[in-house]
Coordinates of C-alpha atoms in Angstrom, one line a residue:
M1 CA 5.8 53.4 33.5
A2 CA 3.1 49.9 33.3
V3 CA -0.2 50.6 32.2
S4 CA -3.2 48.1 33.9
I5 CA -6.0 47.3 31.8
S6 CA -8.9 45.9 33.7
R7 CA -10.4 42.9 32.4
K8 CA -14.2 43.6 33.8
R9 CA -17.1 44.1 31.5
S10 CA -19.8 47.0 32.2
K11 CA -22.8 45.6 33.2
S12 CA -24.4 47.2 30.0
S13 CA -22.2 45.2 27.7
R14 CA -23.1 41.9 29.5
K15 CA -26.4 43.2 28.9
I16 CA -26.1 43.3 25.0
K17 CA -24.0 40.3 24.9
A18 CA -27.0 38.6 26.8
K19 CA -29.6 40.3 24.4
Q20 CA -27.5 38.9 21.2
S21 CA -27.3 35.7 22.3
Y22 CA -31.1 35.1 23.5
F23 CA -31.8 36.3 20.1
G24 CA -29.6 34.1 18.2
F25 CA -31.1 31.4 20.0
S26 CA -34.2 32.2 19.2
I27 CA -33.7 32.5 15.7
L28 CA -32.1 29.0 15.8
Y29 CA -34.7 27.8 17.8
N30 CA -37.4 29.1 15.5
F31 CA -35.4 27.6 12.8
L32 CA -35.4 23.8 13.9
S33 CA -38.8 23.9 14.8
R34 CA -40.0 24.4 11.2
I35 CA -38.2 21.2 10.5
S36 CA -39.8 18.2 10.6
G37 CA -38.5 15.4 12.7
L38 CA -37.7 13.3 9.9
A39 CA -35.9 15.9 7.5
F40 CA -33.6 16.8 10.4
L41 CA -32.7 13.1 11.1
I42 CA -32.1 12.5 7.6
I43 CA -29.7 15.8 8.4
L44 CA -27.9 13.9 10.8
I45 CA -27.4 11.0 8.9
Y46 CA -26.1 12.3 5.8
M47 CA -23.3 14.3 8.1
W48 CA -22.5 10.7 9.9
S49 CA -22.0 8.8 6.8
S50 CA -19.9 11.8 5.4
F51 CA -17.5 11.8 8.4
S52 CA -14.4 10.3 6.3
T53 CA -15.0 12.6 3.9
I54 CA -14.4 15.7 6.3
I55 CA -11.7 14.2 8.5
T56 CA -9.5 13.2 5.0
G57 CA -9.6 16.9 3.8
N58 CA -8.4 17.8 -0.1
I59 CA -8.5 14.0 -1.9
I60 CA -8.4 12.6 -5.1
H61 CA -10.3 9.6 -3.8
V62 CA -13.3 9.9 -1.2
C63 CA -14.3 6.6 0.7
F64 CA -17.4 6.8 3.1
S65 CA -17.7 5.2 6.4
T66 CA -21.1 4.2 5.4
R67 CA -19.3 2.1 2.6
K68 CA -18.9 -1.7 2.7
L69 CA -15.4 -2.4 4.0
N70 CA -14.6 -5.1 2.1
S71 CA -10.8 -3.3 1.5
L72 CA -9.2 -1.2 4.0
Y73 CA -6.5 -0.7 1.8
C74 CA -8.8 1.7 -0.4
L75 CA -10.1 3.9 2.8
S76 CA -6.3 4.1 3.8
A77 CA -4.9 5.0 0.4
G78 CA -7.6 8.2 0.2
T79 CA -5.1 11.0 0.3
H80 CA -1.9 11.6 -1.3
P81 CA 0.4 14.6 -0.7
S82 CA 1.8 16.8 -3.2
F83 CA 5.3 16.9 -4.0
E84 CA 7.7 17.7 -6.9
I85 CA 9.0 15.2 -9.4
P86 CA 13.0 14.6 -8.5
T87 CA 15.2 14.7 -11.4
S88 CA 18.2 12.3 -10.8
T89 CA 18.4 9.1 -8.3
N90 CA 21.5 10.8 -6.8
N91 CA 19.8 13.2 -4.3
N92 CA 16.2 12.1 -2.9
S93 CA 15.7 15.9 -2.3
T94 CA 16.1 17.4 -5.8
S95 CA 13.2 18.2 -7.9
I96 CA 11.6 19.8 -11.0
T97 CA 9.5 22.0 -11.2
T98 CA 8.1 23.7 -14.2
P99 CA 6.4 27.2 -15.3
A100 CA 2.9 26.9 -15.1
L101 CA 1.6 26.6 -18.6
D102 CA -0.9 29.2 -20.3
Q103 CA -4.5 28.0 -18.5
G104 CA -6.2 30.9 -19.6
N105 CA -4.8 32.9 -16.6
N106 CA -1.3 33.5 -17.5
A107 CA 0.0 31.5 -14.9
T108 CA 3.5 31.3 -13.4
E109 CA 3.7 29.6 -10.0
P110 CA 5.2 26.6 -10.4
L111 CA 4.0 23.0 -11.1
T112 CA 3.8 20.4 -8.4
F113 CA 2.3 17.0 -9.3
P114 CA 0.4 15.1 -6.9
A115 CA 1.9 12.2 -5.8
T116 CA -0.4 9.3 -6.8
P117 CA 1.8 7.8 -10.0
D118 CA -1.2 6.9 -12.0
V119 CA -2.7 10.5 -11.7
V120 CA 1.1 11.9 -12.5
I121 CA 1.2 9.9 -15.1
N122 CA -1.9 10.0 -16.8
S123 CA -4.5 12.2 -15.4
R124 CA -3.1 15.8 -13.9
I125 CA 0.0 15.5 -16.6
S126 CA -2.6 15.0 -19.6
N127 CA -4.9 17.8 -18.1
N128 CA -2.2 20.4 -18.0
D129 CA -0.8 19.9 -21.1
I130 CA 2.5 19.4 -19.4
R131 CA 5.5 18.1 -22.0
D132 CA 5.9 14.6 -22.9
E133 CA 9.8 15.3 -22.5
E134 CA 9.1 16.1 -18.7
V135 CA 6.6 12.9 -18.5
A136 CA 9.3 10.6 -19.9
N137 CA 11.6 12.3 -17.4
A138 CA 9.6 11.5 -14.5
V139 CA 9.2 8.0 -16.1
K140 CA 13.2 7.5 -16.3
V141 CA 14.1 8.7 -13.1
V142 CA 11.3 5.8 -11.5
E143 CA 13.4 3.3 -14.2
E144 CA 17.1 4.1 -12.5
Q145 CA 15.9 3.7 -9.4
L146 CA 14.6 0.3 -10.0
Q147 CA 18.0 -0.7 -11.6
V148 CA 19.6 0.4 -8.8
H149 CA 17.1 -1.9 -6.8
R150 CA 18.0 -4.9 -9.1
S151 CA 22.0 -4.3 -8.7
W152 CA 21.3 -5.5 -5.3
R153 CA 19.5 -8.7 -6.2
S154 CA 21.7 -11.9 -4.6
D155 CA 22.1 -14.6 -7.0
K156 CA 22.3 -17.1 -4.2
K157 CA 19.8 -19.7 -3.0
Y158 CA 20.5 -19.3 0.5
A159 CA 21.3 -16.0 2.8
T160 CA 25.0 -15.3 2.9
C161 CA 25.9 -14.6 6.2
D162 CA 30.0 -13.9 5.8
G163 CA 30.2 -13.9 9.3
Q164 CA 27.9 -11.2 10.0
G165 CA 24.4 -11.0 10.0
I166 CA 21.2 -9.4 10.9
Y167 CA 20.3 -7.8 14.4
V168 CA 16.9 -7.1 15.6
Y169 CA 16.4 -4.6 18.0
D170 CA 14.7 -5.2 21.2
L171 CA 12.3 -2.4 20.9
P172 CA 9.5 -1.6 23.8
S173 CA 6.5 -3.4 23.5
K174 CA 4.7 -0.2 22.6
F175 CA 6.1 0.4 19.4
H176 CA 4.9 -3.3 18.0
K177 CA 3.1 -6.0 20.5
D178 CA 0.9 -3.2 22.3
L179 CA -0.2 -2.2 18.7
V180 CA -1.2 -5.6 17.7
G181 CA -3.0 -5.3 21.5
Q182 CA -5.5 -2.7 20.0
C183 CA -6.5 -4.7 17.4
R184 CA -10.6 -4.3 18.2
D185 CA -10.2 -0.6 18.0
M186 CA -8.3 -0.1 15.2
V187 CA -11.6 1.2 13.2
P188 CA -15.0 1.4 14.5
W189 CA -16.5 -1.1 12.6
K190 CA -14.2 -4.0 12.2
D191 CA -12.4 -6.2 14.1
F192 CA -8.7 -7.2 13.4
C193 CA -8.1 -9.5 16.3
R194 CA -9.1 -12.2 13.8
Y195 CA -6.5 -11.3 11.2
F196 CA -3.8 -10.5 13.5
S197 CA -3.9 -14.2 15.2
N198 CA -1.2 -17.2 14.3
E199 CA 1.5 -14.7 13.6
G200 CA -0.4 -12.7 11.7
F201 CA -1.5 -15.0 9.3
G202 CA -4.9 -14.8 11.3
E203 CA -7.7 -17.9 11.0
P204 CA -7.3 -21.0 9.0
I205 CA -9.4 -21.7 5.6
P206 CA -10.1 -25.5 6.2
K207 CA -12.1 -25.1 2.7
L208 CA -8.9 -23.9 0.3
G209 CA -6.5 -26.5 2.3
K210 CA -3.4 -26.6 4.0
G211 CA -1.8 -23.1 4.7
W212 CA -4.7 -20.7 3.9
Y213 CA -5.2 -18.3 6.1
Q214 CA -7.7 -15.2 6.3
T215 CA -4.8 -13.2 6.2
H216 CA -5.1 -9.1 6.0
Q217 CA -3.1 -7.5 3.6
Y218 CA -1.9 -5.0 6.2
S219 CA -0.2 -8.0 8.2
L220 CA 3.1 -7.6 6.9
E221 CA 5.0 -6.2 9.8
L222 CA 3.8 -9.3 12.1
I223 CA 4.7 -11.6 9.6
F224 CA 7.9 -10.4 8.8
H225 CA 9.1 -9.9 12.4
S226 CA 8.3 -13.3 13.2
R227 CA 10.1 -14.7 10.2
V228 CA 13.5 -12.6 11.4
L229 CA 13.2 -13.7 14.4
K230 CA 14.0 -17.2 13.2
H231 CA 16.3 -16.2 10.4
P232 CA 19.4 -18.3 10.4
C233 CA 21.8 -15.2 9.9
R234 CA 20.3 -13.7 12.8
V235 CA 22.8 -12.6 15.1
H236 CA 22.2 -11.3 18.9
N237 CA 25.3 -9.3 19.1
E238 CA 25.1 -5.6 17.6
N239 CA 29.2 -5.6 16.7
H240 CA 28.6 -8.8 14.8
A241 CA 25.8 -7.1 12.7
K242 CA 25.9 -5.6 8.9
L243 CA 21.8 -5.2 8.8
F244 CA 19.7 -3.9 11.9
Y245 CA 16.0 -4.7 11.6
V246 CA 13.7 -1.9 13.3
P247 CA 10.2 -3.9 14.3
F248 CA 8.3 -0.9 14.6
Y249 CA 4.3 -1.7 13.3
G250 CA 4.5 1.4 11.9
G251 CA 1.2 0.8 9.4
L252 CA -1.0 -0.4 12.6
D253 CA 0.4 2.9 14.3
A254 CA -0.9 4.8 11.2
L255 CA -4.4 2.7 11.0
R256 CA -5.2 3.2 14.5
W257 CA -5.6 7.2 13.9
H258 CA -7.1 7.0 10.5
F259 CA -10.7 7.6 11.5
K260 CA -10.2 9.1 15.1
N261 CA -10.7 12.6 15.9
V262 CA -6.9 13.4 17.2
S263 CA -4.4 16.1 16.6
N264 CA -1.3 15.1 14.3
D265 CA 0.7 15.6 17.2
V266 CA -1.0 12.7 18.5
K267 CA -0.4 10.5 15.9
D268 CA 3.0 11.6 15.2
S269 CA 4.2 10.7 18.9
L270 CA 5.1 7.0 18.6
S271 CA 7.2 7.7 15.0
L272 CA 9.2 10.7 16.7
E273 CA 9.5 8.8 20.1
L274 CA 10.9 5.7 18.1
V275 CA 13.5 8.1 16.2
K276 CA 14.4 9.4 19.6
W277 CA 15.1 5.9 20.8
L278 CA 17.1 5.2 17.6
E279 CA 19.4 8.2 17.8
R280 CA 20.8 6.6 21.4
Q281 CA 21.5 3.3 19.8
A282 CA 25.8 3.1 19.1
P283 CA 24.7 1.5 15.5
W284 CA 22.6 3.8 14.5
K285 CA 24.9 6.6 15.0
R286 CA 28.1 4.8 13.1
N287 CA 26.2 5.1 9.7
L288 CA 23.3 7.5 10.6
G289 CA 20.6 4.8 9.8
K290 CA 22.0 3.6 6.6
D291 CA 22.2 0.2 7.5
H292 CA 18.6 -0.2 9.2
V293 CA 15.5 -1.2 7.8
F294 CA 12.0 -0.9 8.2
V295 CA 9.0 -3.1 7.0
L296 CA 5.8 -1.3 6.7
G297 CA 2.7 -3.0 5.8
K298 CA 0.7 -0.1 4.5
I299 CA 1.2 2.0 1.2
S300 CA 4.1 4.8 1.4
W301 CA 1.5 7.5 1.1
D302 CA 0.0 7.0 4.6
F303 CA 3.4 7.6 6.1
R304 CA 4.0 11.4 3.9
R305 CA 1.3 13.3 5.6
T306 CA 1.7 16.9 4.7
S307 CA 0.1 20.2 5.7
E308 CA -2.8 20.2 2.8
S309 CA -4.2 16.8 4.2
P310 CA -4.8 15.3 7.7
W311 CA -4.4 11.5 6.8
G312 CA -1.7 9.8 8.0
T313 CA 1.7 10.1 10.0
R314 CA 4.7 11.6 8.9
L315 CA 7.1 8.7 10.0
L316 CA 8.8 9.0 6.2
E317 CA 9.0 12.8 6.2
L318 CA 11.3 12.8 8.9
D319 CA 14.6 13.6 8.0
K320 CA 16.2 10.8 10.4
M321 CA 13.9 8.4 8.0
Q322 CA 15.6 9.2 4.5
N323 CA 18.9 6.8 5.0
P324 CA 17.0 3.6 6.2
I325 CA 15.5 1.1 3.9
K326 CA 11.8 1.2 3.8
L327 CA 9.9 -2.3 2.7
L328 CA 6.4 -1.4 1.8
I329 CA 3.6 -2.8 0.0
E330 CA 3.7 0.3 -2.2
R331 CA 6.5 2.2 -2.5
Q332 CA 6.9 6.1 -3.4
P333 CA 8.3 5.8 -6.9
W334 CA 11.0 8.7 -6.7
H335 CA 12.5 7.8 -3.4
V336 CA 15.1 5.4 -3.8
N337 CA 15.4 3.6 -0.1
D338 CA 11.7 2.6 -0.8
I339 CA 11.4 -0.8 -2.0
G340 CA 8.3 -2.5 -2.6
I341 CA 7.5 -6.3 -1.9
P342 CA 4.5 -8.4 -2.4
H343 CA 1.0 -7.8 -0.7
P344 CA 0.8 -10.8 1.6
T345 CA -1.7 -13.4 0.4
N346 CA -3.5 -16.1 1.9
F347 CA -1.5 -18.6 1.2
H348 CA 1.5 -19.7 3.5
P349 CA 3.3 -22.7 2.9
H350 CA 5.3 -24.6 5.5
S351 CA 7.3 -26.7 3.3
D352 CA 8.4 -27.3 -0.5
H353 CA 5.5 -30.4 -0.4
D354 CA 2.7 -27.6 0.3
I355 CA 4.0 -25.4 -2.7
I356 CA 4.3 -28.1 -5.2
S357 CA 0.8 -29.3 -4.2
W358 CA -0.8 -25.7 -5.4
Q359 CA 1.3 -25.7 -8.3
L360 CA 0.0 -29.0 -9.3
K361 CA -3.6 -27.9 -8.4
I362 CA -3.4 -24.7 -10.1
I363 CA -1.7 -25.9 -13.6
R364 CA -4.0 -28.8 -14.3
S365 CA -7.3 -26.3 -13.6
N366 CA -10.1 -26.0 -15.3
R367 CA -10.4 -22.7 -16.4
K368 CA -13.5 -22.2 -17.6
N369 CA -13.7 -18.7 -17.7
L370 CA -11.5 -16.6 -20.2
V371 CA -11.9 -13.8 -18.2
S372 CA -12.7 -12.4 -14.5
F373 CA -12.7 -8.8 -12.6
A374 CA -13.4 -9.1 -8.9
G375 CA -14.2 -5.5 -7.8
G376 CA -16.6 -2.7 -7.5
A377 CA -17.1 0.1 -9.6
R378 CA -15.6 3.4 -8.0
A379 CA -18.2 6.4 -8.7
N380 CA -16.3 9.1 -7.5
A381 CA -12.8 7.5 -9.4
D382 CA -11.5 10.4 -12.0
D383 CA -11.4 8.1 -14.8
K384 CA -14.2 5.9 -14.4
I385 CA -11.9 2.9 -15.8
R386 CA -13.5 0.2 -13.3
S387 CA -17.2 0.6 -14.5
I388 CA -16.0 0.9 -18.0
L389 CA -14.5 -2.6 -17.6
I390 CA -17.4 -3.7 -15.8
D391 CA -19.6 -2.7 -18.3
Q392 CA -17.7 -4.5 -21.2
C393 CA -17.7 -7.8 -18.9
T394 CA -21.3 -7.9 -18.2
S395 CA -22.2 -6.6 -22.0
V396 CA -20.8 -9.8 -23.2
E397 CA -23.8 -12.4 -24.5
D398 CA -21.2 -15.6 -23.7
G399 CA -20.7 -15.9 -19.9
T400 CA -17.9 -18.1 -19.7
K401 CA -15.9 -15.5 -21.6
C402 CA -15.9 -12.9 -18.6
H403 CA -17.4 -13.3 -15.1
F404 CA -17.8 -10.2 -12.8
L405 CA -18.1 -10.9 -9.2
N406 CA -19.3 -7.6 -7.8
C407 CA -17.6 -6.8 -4.9
G408 CA -20.2 -4.0 -3.9
A409 CA -23.0 -6.5 -3.6
V410 CA -21.1 -9.7 -2.0
K411 CA -18.1 -9.9 0.8
C412 CA -15.2 -10.1 -1.3
D413 CA -12.9 -10.2 1.6
G414 CA -12.9 -13.4 2.5
A415 CA -10.2 -15.4 0.0
E416 CA -12.6 -17.9 -0.6
S417 CA -14.9 -16.6 -3.3
I418 CA -11.9 -14.3 -4.9
I419 CA -9.3 -17.6 -5.2
E420 CA -12.2 -19.7 -6.3
L421 CA -12.8 -17.3 -9.0
F422 CA -9.3 -16.7 -10.0
V423 CA -8.3 -20.3 -10.2
E424 CA -11.0 -20.7 -12.8
S425 CA -9.8 -17.7 -15.2
E426 CA -7.5 -17.6 -17.9
F427 CA -7.1 -13.7 -17.4
C428 CA -7.8 -11.2 -13.9
L429 CA -8.3 -7.7 -14.6
Q430 CA -6.3 -5.6 -12.0
P431 CA -7.2 -1.7 -12.8
P432 CA -6.2 0.6 -10.4
G433 CA -8.1 1.5 -6.8
D434 CA -7.5 4.6 -4.9
S435 CA -3.8 3.5 -5.3
P436 CA -1.9 2.0 -7.9
T437 CA -1.1 -1.3 -6.2
R438 CA -3.5 -4.3 -5.8
K439 CA -3.3 -7.5 -3.4
S440 CA -5.0 -8.9 -5.8
V441 CA -2.8 -8.6 -8.2
F442 CA -1.2 -11.3 -6.0
D443 CA -4.3 -13.2 -5.6
S444 CA -4.3 -13.6 -9.0
L445 CA -0.7 -14.6 -10.1
I446 CA -0.8 -17.1 -7.4
S447 CA -3.9 -18.9 -9.0
G448 CA -2.5 -19.2 -12.2
C449 CA -4.2 -16.3 -13.2
I450 CA -2.7 -13.9 -15.8
P451 CA -3.1 -10.4 -14.4
V452 CA -4.6 -7.6 -17.0
L453 CA -2.7 -4.5 -16.2
F454 CA -3.5 -1.0 -16.9
D455 CA -1.3 1.4 -14.9
P456 CA 2.7 0.4 -14.8
F457 CA 2.8 1.4 -11.2
T458 CA 0.3 -1.4 -10.1
A459 CA 3.2 -3.5 -10.8
Y460 CA 6.1 -3.0 -13.0
Y461 CA 7.4 0.2 -10.7
Q462 CA 6.9 -1.6 -7.4
Y463 CA 8.6 -5.0 -7.0
P464 CA 11.9 -5.3 -8.8
W465 CA 13.3 -7.9 -6.1
H466 CA 10.0 -10.4 -6.9
L467 CA 8.7 -9.7 -10.5
P468 CA 11.2 -9.8 -13.7
E469 CA 11.7 -6.7 -15.8
D470 CA 9.9 -8.6 -18.6
H471 CA 6.5 -8.1 -17.8
D472 CA 5.2 -9.6 -20.8
K473 CA 6.3 -12.8 -19.4
Y474 CA 3.7 -12.6 -16.7
S475 CA 1.1 -10.3 -17.5
V476 CA -0.9 -8.3 -20.6
F477 CA -0.8 -4.5 -20.1
V478 CA -3.6 -2.7 -21.4
D479 CA -3.4 1.5 -21.6
K480 CA -6.1 2.7 -19.2
K481 CA -6.0 5.5 -21.2
E482 CA -7.2 3.8 -24.2
V483 CA -10.0 2.0 -22.0
R484 CA -10.9 5.5 -21.1
E485 CA -11.5 6.6 -24.1
K486 CA -13.1 3.3 -25.1
N487 CA -10.8 2.8 -28.1
V488 CA -10.6 -0.7 -26.8
N489 CA -12.2 -3.3 -26.0
V490 CA -10.6 -5.9 -23.1
V491 CA -12.7 -8.5 -23.3
E492 CA -12.0 -8.9 -27.0
R493 CA -8.6 -8.1 -27.2
L494 CA -7.7 -10.9 -24.6
S495 CA -9.8 -13.3 -26.8
N496 CA -7.1 -12.8 -29.5
V497 CA -4.4 -14.0 -27.2
S498 CA -3.9 -17.5 -28.2
S499 CA -3.8 -20.9 -26.4
R500 CA -0.3 -21.5 -26.7
E501 CA 0.6 -17.7 -25.2
R502 CA -1.6 -18.2 -22.3
E503 CA -0.2 -21.5 -21.4
N504 CA 3.4 -20.1 -21.8
M505 CA 2.8 -17.3 -19.5
R506 CA 0.8 -19.7 -17.0
R507 CA 3.7 -21.8 -16.7
Y508 CA 6.1 -19.2 -16.2
I509 CA 3.7 -17.7 -13.3
V510 CA 3.4 -21.0 -11.8
Y511 CA 6.6 -22.6 -11.8
E512 CA 9.0 -19.3 -12.1
L513 CA 7.1 -16.7 -9.7
L514 CA 4.7 -18.4 -7.5
P515 CA 7.0 -19.5 -4.8
G516 CA 8.7 -16.1 -4.4
L517 CA 5.4 -14.5 -4.1
V518 CA 4.5 -16.0 -1.1
Y519 CA 5.5 -15.7 2.7
G520 CA 5.8 -19.3 3.9
D521 CA 4.7 -20.0 7.5
Y522 CA 6.3 -18.8 11.1
N523 CA 8.2 -22.1 11.1
A524 CA 8.6 -22.6 7.3
E525 CA 11.0 -25.6 5.9
I526 CA 11.4 -24.5 2.5
D527 CA 14.5 -25.8 1.0
K528 CA 13.9 -25.9 -2.9
F529 CA 12.2 -23.1 -3.3
Q530 CA 12.7 -19.2 -1.9
D531 CA 10.2 -17.6 -0.7
A532 CA 8.6 -13.7 -0.5
F533 CA 10.6 -13.3 2.7
S534 CA 13.8 -15.2 1.9
V535 CA 14.2 -13.5 -1.3
T536 CA 14.1 -9.7 0.1
M537 CA 15.8 -11.0 3.2
N538 CA 18.9 -12.5 0.7
N539 CA 18.9 -9.2 -1.2
L540 CA 19.0 -6.9 1.6
L541 CA 21.9 -8.7 2.9
Q542 CA 23.6 -9.1 -0.4
R543 CA 23.0 -5.0 -0.4
A544 CA 24.2 -4.8 3.5
S545 CA 27.6 -6.7 2.3
R546 CA 28.2 -3.9 -0.5
V547 CA 27.3 -1.2 1.9
N548 CA 29.6 -2.2 4.6
A549 CA 32.3 -3.0 2.1
A550 CA 31.8 1.0 0.8
Y551 CA 32.4 2.1 4.3
Q552 CA 35.6 0.0 4.7
D553 CA 37.1 1.5 1.4

């Protein structure tokens, strides 16, 4: 027998509720009336200024929305998921879990390491007294994967199509062009339209010369797409392809939601729609996406959202996205299909002559500063390494020994001041920001300024196709643990590097590395050199040939 329960409330209960509501309102009114208008205004301003902290949840580095937005990269890298370190490159899902060591509470739960590599190796591991062999194992996995990446390198100067080339999917415009159209509303306080013009290069910078543009570091997706459409190995018949390029601007998709109060379902909607679209395509079905490539213009962590933080999308955590190759400005170091390629710089040469002219200019430059650092202190950073470096730099009495460009006091988002400083400096300090990699590393390299790195994940474990395995050829490494513990004065150590050593490193950077670190313009006619795009494409095609050969066997 069904029982019907009436939803009507009695008059007496409604009266009680009304009295309670009135009583609560009276307390609130009395409280507010006791606070001066000025104090209440201060509270409102504080809440507004902390908004990005509220929406980012439990994070390692916090960037406030009132902070001067010199680099959106530091904001987008603010949160990182937790995961477990894999023990083998053979299976991306394999992971290592270790019993939690005795921390005074006899903990027995397995430890999971945060995904920020510098924290994994330096901060959290040392804080928890994780055994050295486990740290060494984690690094070994990274190095094994880099060797796999290097094995795909092509030794040919020009792309080898071998009768098969690259097919570019004709995706609906909502996956790319329409996202660019939202450039004015990506974030509330910055207009990206000026950066996304000229096929992603941005507005020209006449002061720096031909080929220089106000390129934003998030423009990689636009730049790469434009170049692929004109690649000599491009084919228009999918049956003639060995490599399939998916022109999805996932970085812009993620960026547009970073500072908006929307649900996770909204953030992931376009990614899920893309995967469903791909699953209907015959090439995808054939190899389950193993011969597909994505180019994503943000760091890997921005596409690996977990339940612990609302930051970013889950694009790279989707099951269907594990097989394709993902090219990113910063890779997740324990995913073999994540490959790091250079951040876009502001220099986009059109011809061999443009490259040679710039090489001659910077090799002859009068480097009046021994050391320079362009950046700002991160008050909320765990290790305070930037503050220590700034103190060491500014405490030098000789002004030519170390020049500090305070990006907290001046605008550093324009290329002119940065490049001019680097061209006049022997060494450029490159401490990690909110994540290990920095666009500034590539700015210093293309300026002939020797980068000084403090974390191997900043470059050594990121770019196997564009930087050599012997990192002593182009950089100086100072362990940030030494800096943090104040066991080394970086300026003094760099003073001990002989002029001959500096000159040898600079010549290697300028003549061997520089051409392969810049992305030529969309109509580039570069024959003598391989630019960053050509290096990437040649290696992708080389890998695709090997994958296809394996399928045929």
